[in-house]
Coordinates of C-alpha atoms in Angstrom, one line a residue:
M7 CA -24.4 -184.4 -85.2
T8 CA -23.3 -183.5 -88.2
S9 CA -19.4 -183.2 -89.4
I10 CA -19.1 -179.5 -89.9
M11 CA -20.7 -178.8 -86.4
H12 CA -18.5 -181.7 -85.3
A13 CA -16.0 -180.0 -86.7
L14 CA -16.7 -176.3 -85.5
E15 CA -18.1 -177.7 -81.2
S16 CA -13.6 -179.4 -81.8
L17 CA -12.2 -175.7 -83.2
R18 CA -14.4 -174.3 -80.4
D19 CA -12.6 -176.1 -77.9
A20 CA -10.3 -175.7 -78.5
L21 CA -9.9 -171.3 -78.8
A22 CA -12.0 -171.3 -75.3
A23 CA -8.6 -172.4 -74.0
V24 CA -6.6 -169.2 -75.4
P25 CA -5.8 -167.5 -72.3
D26 CA -7.1 -164.5 -71.6
I27 CA -10.7 -165.2 -73.3
K28 CA -14.0 -164.1 -71.7
T29 CA -16.7 -166.6 -74.2
C30 CA -16.4 -168.8 -77.0
R31 CA -19.3 -169.4 -79.5
I32 CA -20.4 -170.5 -83.1
G33 CA -22.0 -167.2 -84.3
L34 CA -22.2 -163.3 -83.8
E35 CA -24.8 -163.2 -81.7
P36 CA -26.3 -159.7 -82.1
D37 CA -26.9 -159.0 -78.0
I38 CA -22.8 -159.3 -77.2
S39 CA -22.5 -157.1 -74.3
P40 CA -19.4 -155.7 -72.3
D41 CA -18.9 -159.0 -70.5
D42 CA -18.2 -160.8 -73.7
Y43 CA -15.4 -159.8 -74.0
P44 CA -12.7 -160.0 -74.5
M45 CA -14.2 -163.3 -77.1
I46 CA -13.5 -165.3 -80.2
R47 CA -16.7 -165.7 -82.7
L48 CA -16.5 -168.4 -85.1
V49 CA -19.2 -168.5 -87.9
P50 CA -19.3 -170.3 -90.6
V51 CA -19.7 -168.4 -94.5
R52 CA -18.8 -170.7 -96.8
L53 CA -19.2 -174.9 -97.2
R54 CA -17.8 -176.7 -100.4
P55 CA -19.3 -180.1 -100.4
H56 CA -18.0 -183.5 -99.4
T57 CA -16.0 -184.6 -102.9
Q58 CA -12.6 -184.7 -102.1
T59 CA -11.1 -188.0 -101.8
L60 CA -7.9 -187.7 -99.7
P61 CA -4.8 -190.4 -98.8
G62 CA -6.5 -193.5 -97.0
A63 CA -10.0 -192.5 -99.4
H64 CA -11.9 -190.3 -96.7
L65 CA -14.4 -188.6 -98.8
A66 CA -13.9 -184.7 -96.7
G67 CA -15.6 -180.9 -96.6
E68 CA -14.5 -177.3 -96.9
A69 CA -15.3 -175.2 -94.8
E70 CA -14.6 -171.3 -95.2
V71 CA -14.7 -169.6 -91.2
L72 CA -14.3 -165.8 -90.1
I73 CA -12.9 -166.5 -86.5
Y74 CA -13.3 -162.8 -84.5
L75 CA -11.4 -161.4 -82.2
G76 CA -12.3 -159.0 -80.4
A77 CA -11.5 -157.5 -76.9
P78 CA -12.7 -154.1 -75.3
I79 CA -11.1 -150.2 -75.4
G80 CA -11.3 -148.9 -72.3
A81 CA -9.9 -145.8 -70.4
E82 CA -8.4 -147.6 -67.7
D83 CA -6.2 -149.9 -69.5
A84 CA -2.4 -149.6 -69.1
G85 CA -0.9 -149.1 -72.4
G86 CA -3.5 -147.8 -74.2
L87 CA -3.7 -148.9 -77.4
E88 CA -0.6 -150.2 -77.8
A89 CA -0.7 -152.4 -75.8
L90 CA -4.5 -154.3 -76.5
Y91 CA -2.5 -154.4 -79.8
R92 CA -0.2 -156.3 -77.6
Q93 CA -3.1 -158.2 -75.8
Q94 CA -4.4 -158.7 -79.3
F95 CA -1.3 -160.0 -81.3
K96 CA -0.4 -162.8 -78.7
T97 CA -4.7 -164.3 -78.9
W98 CA -4.6 -163.7 -82.9
Q99 CA -0.8 -165.9 -82.7
A100 CA -2.6 -168.6 -81.0
V101 CA -5.5 -168.8 -83.3
M102 CA -2.8 -169.7 -86.1
D103 CA -0.9 -172.7 -83.3
I104 CA -4.8 -174.3 -83.0
L105 CA -5.0 -174.1 -87.0
A106 CA -1.4 -175.4 -87.6
Y107 CA -2.1 -177.6 -85.1
P108 CA -5.9 -178.4 -85.6
P109 CA -7.9 -180.5 -83.1
A110 CA -9.1 -184.0 -83.6
G111 CA -12.6 -183.4 -85.9
I112 CA -10.7 -181.3 -87.9
L113 CA -8.5 -183.1 -90.7
D114 CA -6.2 -180.4 -92.4
A115 CA -7.0 -176.6 -91.4
H116 CA -5.1 -173.1 -92.5
A117 CA -5.3 -169.0 -92.2
E118 CA -5.7 -167.2 -95.6
E119 CA -5.7 -163.6 -93.7
T120 CA -6.1 -161.5 -91.2
I121 CA -8.1 -158.7 -91.5
T122 CA -8.4 -155.6 -88.9
D123 CA -10.8 -152.9 -88.2
E124 CA -8.4 -150.4 -88.6
D125 CA -9.1 -148.8 -85.2
S126 CA -12.7 -147.4 -87.1
I127 CA -14.6 -149.0 -83.5
D128 CA -14.2 -146.7 -80.8
A129 CA -15.5 -149.2 -78.0
Y130 CA -13.8 -152.6 -78.8
K131 CA -10.5 -154.4 -81.0
M132 CA -12.0 -157.2 -84.0
M133 CA -10.1 -158.9 -86.4
A134 CA -11.3 -161.9 -88.2
V135 CA -9.1 -164.7 -89.0
R136 CA -10.4 -166.0 -92.8
A137 CA -9.3 -169.7 -91.7
R138 CA -10.5 -172.7 -94.3
I139 CA -11.1 -176.1 -92.7
L140 CA -10.9 -179.0 -93.8
Y141 CA -13.3 -181.6 -91.8
P142 CA -14.5 -185.9 -93.0
A143 CA -18.0 -186.2 -93.9
P144 CA -19.9 -188.5 -92.4
I145 CA -19.8 -191.5 -91.8
G146 CA -21.9 -193.5 -94.3
A147 CA -21.8 -190.4 -96.9

């Protein structure tokens, strides 16, 4: 397995433990359904080769990843959109906490910014955390 895939799987597994998340996967599949929400999706955006040397002479690569957070909007939701924002920000904070203390397979991680859907989508709320992760090179690289 490649080191980037191992890093993404480690991050996915950590994020899957966030309370109230129904599905957490790598990739934004085209057939996401209401049954998948609340959800987290990890999408690698940019990969930089294993050129960084860290203390201890570890060779590392860097990946920019979008971490999508999605939750359905429904008339049955008590508290309306404000309650949904409250829950979404709870999930967002859990993601921030995981990035601050990344799982095994990731040397370092940090969030660059979070982009929201600006209430432009009628059926669900989406946020995307743009994060950078540093992952170790495969042995022998």
